[in-house]
């Protein structure tokens, strides 16, 4: 078993790149008192088209590193990692790494709120190819709300649009409209659409522009934050091991200067970033 720091530490938030910043933002709105350590594997993003084995291996490396850096709780702020790696890490890796630490995903908290949000009981999902193919959203929603019809569309170009800072460019309109039209053709009764990829809230202005009026667009940040707050109430031993200084530190596997520049788009504040290598 690895020797990990035992003293309390920050909450780890992991994503393939910048997308998890939308989750971090939502969590900090509700829980600003905690310390956070954000890790973006920008050098190896996107994850959305990668195989199960590769996403699992990259995510396992990231979680292990965040544990080594003092986190007792790591949130996979990435739907692709939550869909493809979470369960294996919880079941196979945690018992060896440290059975007292926790790794949580973001699909379940999103599925939990959907029942209250849809009236037509027809829900759409936009996500990466990996998340759509895993059927994780369908499975989680159906466990809780068997009556809801779920239709999903993969949006392979949306993550690069965000990662390359093109979310507001005129070129993005074509790719956004194309997928919205595809989803609405699949099921015209949809009244609620989940942005099942943490990068997609950055495309919200364009998504609103092309989505038929009256359809609710659900971004995950606030719901993940609410779920975490409830989790802490039920798991005080984990909560006690999360430090409270209101500080955030960022790590990237890419160039820190590049990360700093792009992170501003998400966070609108200066950030401290270090480079790390995952292996
Ligand atoms: N932001 C990640 C998600 O929520 C995936 C982006 C990627 O393809 O790396 O699925």
PDB file of C-alpha atoms in Angstrom, residues 27 33 37 67 70 96 102 122 136 148 165 179:
ATOM      1  CA  UNK A  27     -18.496  24.092  -5.985  1.00  0.00           C
ATOM      2  CA  UNK A  33     -14.369  27.796   2.698  1.00  0.00           C
ATOM      3  CA  UNK A  37      -6.267  21.468  -5.798  1.00  0.00           C
ATOM      4  CA  UNK A  67      -3.700  11.628  -3.057  1.00  0.00           C
ATOM      5  CA  UNK A  70      -2.474  15.429   0.306  1.00  0.00           C
ATOM      6  CA  UNK A  96      -4.867  -0.612  -2.335  1.00  0.00           C
ATOM      7  CA  UNK A 102     -12.747   8.820  -1.543  1.00  0.00           C
ATOM      8  CA  UNK A 122     -38.117  13.472 -22.335  1.00  0.00           C
ATOM      9  CA  UNK A 136     -23.837   6.025 -18.122  1.00  0.00           C
ATOM     10  CA  UNK A 148     -37.863   9.230 -18.393  1.00  0.00           C
ATOM     11  CA  UNK A 165     -10.560  29.279 -27.139  1.00  0.00           C
ATOM     12  CA  UNK A 179     -25.812  18.818 -32.813  1.00  0.00           C
TER      13      UNK A 179
END
